[in-house]
Short mmCIF file of C-alpha atoms in Angstrom, two decimals:
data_model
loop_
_atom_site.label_atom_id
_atom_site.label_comp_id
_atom_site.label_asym_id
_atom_site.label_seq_id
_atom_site.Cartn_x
_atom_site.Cartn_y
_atom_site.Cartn_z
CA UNK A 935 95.81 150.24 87.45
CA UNK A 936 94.24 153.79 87.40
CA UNK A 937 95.58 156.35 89.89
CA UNK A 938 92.28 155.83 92.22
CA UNK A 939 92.94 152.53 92.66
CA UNK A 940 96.66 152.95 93.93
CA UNK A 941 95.23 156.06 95.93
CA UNK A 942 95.99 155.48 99.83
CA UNK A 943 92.31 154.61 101.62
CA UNK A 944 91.40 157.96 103.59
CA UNK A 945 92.69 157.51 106.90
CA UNK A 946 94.21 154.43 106.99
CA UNK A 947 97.59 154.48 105.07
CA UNK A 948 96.72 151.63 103.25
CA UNK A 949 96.89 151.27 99.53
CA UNK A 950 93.65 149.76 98.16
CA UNK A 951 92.96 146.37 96.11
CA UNK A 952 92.49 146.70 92.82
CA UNK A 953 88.84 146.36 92.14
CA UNK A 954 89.46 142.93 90.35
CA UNK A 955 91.54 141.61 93.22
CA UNK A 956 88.45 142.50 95.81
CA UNK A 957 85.79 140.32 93.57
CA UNK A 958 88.24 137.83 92.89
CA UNK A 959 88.91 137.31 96.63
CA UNK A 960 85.02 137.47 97.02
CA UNK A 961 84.38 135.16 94.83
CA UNK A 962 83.37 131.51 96.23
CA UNK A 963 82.87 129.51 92.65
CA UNK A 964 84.90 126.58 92.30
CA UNK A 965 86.31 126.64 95.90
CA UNK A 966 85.35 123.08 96.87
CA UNK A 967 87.26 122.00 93.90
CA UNK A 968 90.20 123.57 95.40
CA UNK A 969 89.55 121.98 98.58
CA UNK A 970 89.00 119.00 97.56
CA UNK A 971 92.06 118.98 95.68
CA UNK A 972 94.12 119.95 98.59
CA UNK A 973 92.64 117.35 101.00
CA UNK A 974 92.53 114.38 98.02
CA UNK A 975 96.33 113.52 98.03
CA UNK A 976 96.57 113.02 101.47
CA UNK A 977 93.52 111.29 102.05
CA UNK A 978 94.25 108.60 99.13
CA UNK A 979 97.62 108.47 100.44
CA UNK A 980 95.92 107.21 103.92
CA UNK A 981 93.76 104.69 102.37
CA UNK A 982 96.59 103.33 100.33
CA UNK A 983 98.46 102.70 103.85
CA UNK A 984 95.67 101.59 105.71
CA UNK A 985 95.03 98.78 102.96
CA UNK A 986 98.72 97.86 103.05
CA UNK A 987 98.45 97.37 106.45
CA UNK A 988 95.51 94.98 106.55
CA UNK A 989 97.28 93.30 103.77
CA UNK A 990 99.67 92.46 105.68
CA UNK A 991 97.69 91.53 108.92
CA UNK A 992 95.56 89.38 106.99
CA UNK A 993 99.15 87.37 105.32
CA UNK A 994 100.44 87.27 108.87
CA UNK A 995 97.31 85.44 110.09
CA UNK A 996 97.05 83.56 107.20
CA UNK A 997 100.22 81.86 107.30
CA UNK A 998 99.79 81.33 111.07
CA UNK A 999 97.01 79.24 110.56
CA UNK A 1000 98.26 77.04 108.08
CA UNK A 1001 100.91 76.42 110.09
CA UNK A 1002 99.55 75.69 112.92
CA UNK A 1003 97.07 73.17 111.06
CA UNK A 1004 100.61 71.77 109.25
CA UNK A 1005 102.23 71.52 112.49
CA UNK A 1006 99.56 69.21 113.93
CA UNK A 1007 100.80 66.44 111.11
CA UNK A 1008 104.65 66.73 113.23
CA UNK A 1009 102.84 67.10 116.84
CA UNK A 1010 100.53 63.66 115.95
CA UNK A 1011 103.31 61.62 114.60
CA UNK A 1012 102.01 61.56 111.00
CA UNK A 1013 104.93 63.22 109.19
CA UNK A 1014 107.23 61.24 110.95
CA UNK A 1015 105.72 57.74 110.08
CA UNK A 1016 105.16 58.97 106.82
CA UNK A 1017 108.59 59.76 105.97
CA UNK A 1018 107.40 63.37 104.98
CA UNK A 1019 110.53 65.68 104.04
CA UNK A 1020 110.75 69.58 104.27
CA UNK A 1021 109.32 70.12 100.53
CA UNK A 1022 106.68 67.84 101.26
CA UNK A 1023 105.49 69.63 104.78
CA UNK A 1024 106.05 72.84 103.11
CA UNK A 1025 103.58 72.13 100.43
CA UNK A 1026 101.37 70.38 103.66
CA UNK A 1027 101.70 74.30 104.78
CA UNK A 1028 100.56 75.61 101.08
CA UNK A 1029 97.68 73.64 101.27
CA UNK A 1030 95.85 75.17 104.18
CA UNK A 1031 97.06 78.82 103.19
CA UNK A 1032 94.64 80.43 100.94
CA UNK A 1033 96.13 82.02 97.14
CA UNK A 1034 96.74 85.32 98.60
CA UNK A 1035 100.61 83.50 99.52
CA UNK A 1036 102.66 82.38 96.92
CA UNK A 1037 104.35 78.71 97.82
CA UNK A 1038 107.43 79.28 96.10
CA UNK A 1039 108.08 82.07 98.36
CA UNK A 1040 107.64 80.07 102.15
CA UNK A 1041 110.52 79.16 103.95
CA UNK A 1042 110.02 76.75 106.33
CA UNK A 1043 112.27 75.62 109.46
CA UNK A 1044 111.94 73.23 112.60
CA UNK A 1045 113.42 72.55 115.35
CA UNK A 1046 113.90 69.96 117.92
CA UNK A 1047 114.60 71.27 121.95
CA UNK A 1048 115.15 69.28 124.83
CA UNK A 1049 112.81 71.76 127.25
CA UNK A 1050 110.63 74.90 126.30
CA UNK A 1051 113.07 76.62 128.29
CA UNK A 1052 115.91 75.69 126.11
CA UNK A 1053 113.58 76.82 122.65
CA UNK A 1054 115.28 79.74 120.57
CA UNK A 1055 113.29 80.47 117.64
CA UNK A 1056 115.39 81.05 114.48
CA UNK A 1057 115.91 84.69 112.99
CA UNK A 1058 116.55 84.50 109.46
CA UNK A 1059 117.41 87.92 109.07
CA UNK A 1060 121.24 88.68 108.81
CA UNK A 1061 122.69 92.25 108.01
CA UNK A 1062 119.02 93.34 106.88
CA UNK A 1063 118.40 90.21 104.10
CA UNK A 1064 116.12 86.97 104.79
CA UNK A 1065 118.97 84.11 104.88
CA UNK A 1066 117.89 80.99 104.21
CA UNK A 1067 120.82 79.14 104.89
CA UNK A 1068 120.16 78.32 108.64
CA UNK A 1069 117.01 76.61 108.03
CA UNK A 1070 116.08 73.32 109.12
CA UNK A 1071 113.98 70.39 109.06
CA UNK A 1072 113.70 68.01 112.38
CA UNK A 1073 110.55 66.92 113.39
CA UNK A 1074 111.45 65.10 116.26
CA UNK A 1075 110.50 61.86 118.01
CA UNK A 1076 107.50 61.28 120.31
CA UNK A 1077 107.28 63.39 123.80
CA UNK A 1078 110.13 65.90 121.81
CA UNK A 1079 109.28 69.80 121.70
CA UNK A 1080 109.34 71.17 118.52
CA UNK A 1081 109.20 74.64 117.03
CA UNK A 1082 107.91 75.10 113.63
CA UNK A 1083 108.11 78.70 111.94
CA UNK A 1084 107.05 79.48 108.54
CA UNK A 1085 108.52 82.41 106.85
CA UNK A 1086 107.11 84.47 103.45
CA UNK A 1087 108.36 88.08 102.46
CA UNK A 1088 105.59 90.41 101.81
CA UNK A 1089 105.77 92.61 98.88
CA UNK A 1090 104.53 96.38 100.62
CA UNK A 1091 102.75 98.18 97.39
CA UNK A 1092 102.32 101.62 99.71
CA UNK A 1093 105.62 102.85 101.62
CA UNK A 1094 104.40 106.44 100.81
CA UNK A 1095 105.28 109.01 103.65
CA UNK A 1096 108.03 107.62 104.91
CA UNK A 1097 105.53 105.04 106.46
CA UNK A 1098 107.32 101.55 105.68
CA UNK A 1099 107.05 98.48 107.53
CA UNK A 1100 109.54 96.80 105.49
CA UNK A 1101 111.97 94.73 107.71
CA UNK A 1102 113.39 92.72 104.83
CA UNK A 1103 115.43 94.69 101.57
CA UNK A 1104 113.47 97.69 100.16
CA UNK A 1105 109.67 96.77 100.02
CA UNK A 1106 109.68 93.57 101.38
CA UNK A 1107 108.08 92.58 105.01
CA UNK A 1108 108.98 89.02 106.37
CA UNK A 1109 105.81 87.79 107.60
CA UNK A 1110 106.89 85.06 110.69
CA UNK A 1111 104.15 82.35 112.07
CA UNK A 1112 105.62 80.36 114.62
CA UNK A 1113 104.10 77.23 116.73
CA UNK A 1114 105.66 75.03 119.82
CA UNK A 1115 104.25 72.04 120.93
CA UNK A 1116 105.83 68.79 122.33
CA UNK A 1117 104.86 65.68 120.45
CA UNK A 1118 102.63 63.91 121.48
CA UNK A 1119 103.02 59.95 122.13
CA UNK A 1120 102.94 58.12 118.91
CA UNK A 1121 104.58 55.21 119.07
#
C-alpha cells in the first residue's frame, strides 16, 4: 500500500480502502453466480425432500388400495372357500399394487374380532424394528369382523437436514394400510 492510501480520510478518522478494495467491492460481475451458488444447496436440498415425501404418500396410498381391493376376496367369502393361505392373499395384495412396491418386502396380517369395539390393530414395531413375528392369518367365517393390514418398509433416499420420517431402523419408513369390515354372509 502507498502511504496515501493508509492516510486517515480528512475529518473522519477513518483509514481509507485501498483503491483495489473500493473497485473490487464495486464491482457487480459474476455476482449472480455467487448467488446462485449460495441459494442452490438449499433449494436442491428442498426438492430432494419434497420428492421423498410424495414418494412416500404415493406408497402409502398405493398399498391401501390394493388392500382394500385384496380384502374384498376375505369380506365376500372367496378366500375362505378357496382355501387361500397367507402367501397366496399376499401375492392377491401384489397383484393390485403397482411395481413401485416390492412383494418380497409386504407383510401381511389379519385378524378375527368378535365386535368393532373389541378390534386392536397390530403394531409390528418393537424397540424401534418391524417384528414380524406377531403376524397372522385368520380370515374368519361369515358375519365375523376382520382387520386386514398390510405392511412394507420404505427405503427414504433424502433424510438431509435432520428431516427424517423414518419410523423403522435408519432410513426405513413402515408404510401401514389397514381395512375392517365384517364378512359378509357367504354361506
Amino acid at each position: 500500500m502507498t502511504e496515501r492510501d493508509t492516510q486517515l480520510e480528512a475529518g473522519t478518522g477513518r483509514l481509507r480502502m485501498p483503491r483495489a478494495l473500493r473497485r473490487l467491492i464495486r464491482c457487480r460481475s459474476g455476482s449472480a453466480a455467487v448467488e446462485f451458488g449460495l441459494v442452490a444447496i438449499p433449494f436442491l436440498a428442498l426438492i430432494f425432500l419434497i420428492v421423498n415425501t410424495a414418494l412416500v404418500f404415493y406408497a402409502q396410498q398405493t398399498l391401501q388400495a390394493a388392500t382394500s381391493q385384496a380384502a374384498r376376496l376375505i369380506m365376500t367369502g372367496q378366500a375362505q372357500q378357496s382355501g387361500m393361505t397367507q402367501a397366496q392373499f399376499k401375492q392377491a395384495l401384489c397383484t393390485n399394487a403397482s411395481a413401485l412396491l416390492d412383494c418380497a418386502g409386504v407383510y401381511i396380517n389379519v385378524q378375527t374380532f368378535a365386535t368393532f369395539t373389541s378390534v386392536s390393530p397390530l403394531n409390528p414395531i418393537k424397540n424401534g424394528a418391524f417384528d414380524s413375528s406377531q403376524l397372522a392369518f385368520s380370515p374368519g367365517v361369515s358375519g365375523q369382523i376382520e382387520v386386514v393390514q398390510a405392511f412394507y418398509q420404505w427405503p427414504l433416499f433424502a433424510t438431509l437436514l435432520g428431516y427424517d420420517l423414518s419410523n423403522v431402523g435408519s432410513g426405513l419408513d413402515l408404510v401401514v394400510a389397514t381395512v375392517a369390515f365384517r364378512n359378509e354372509p357367504f354361506n
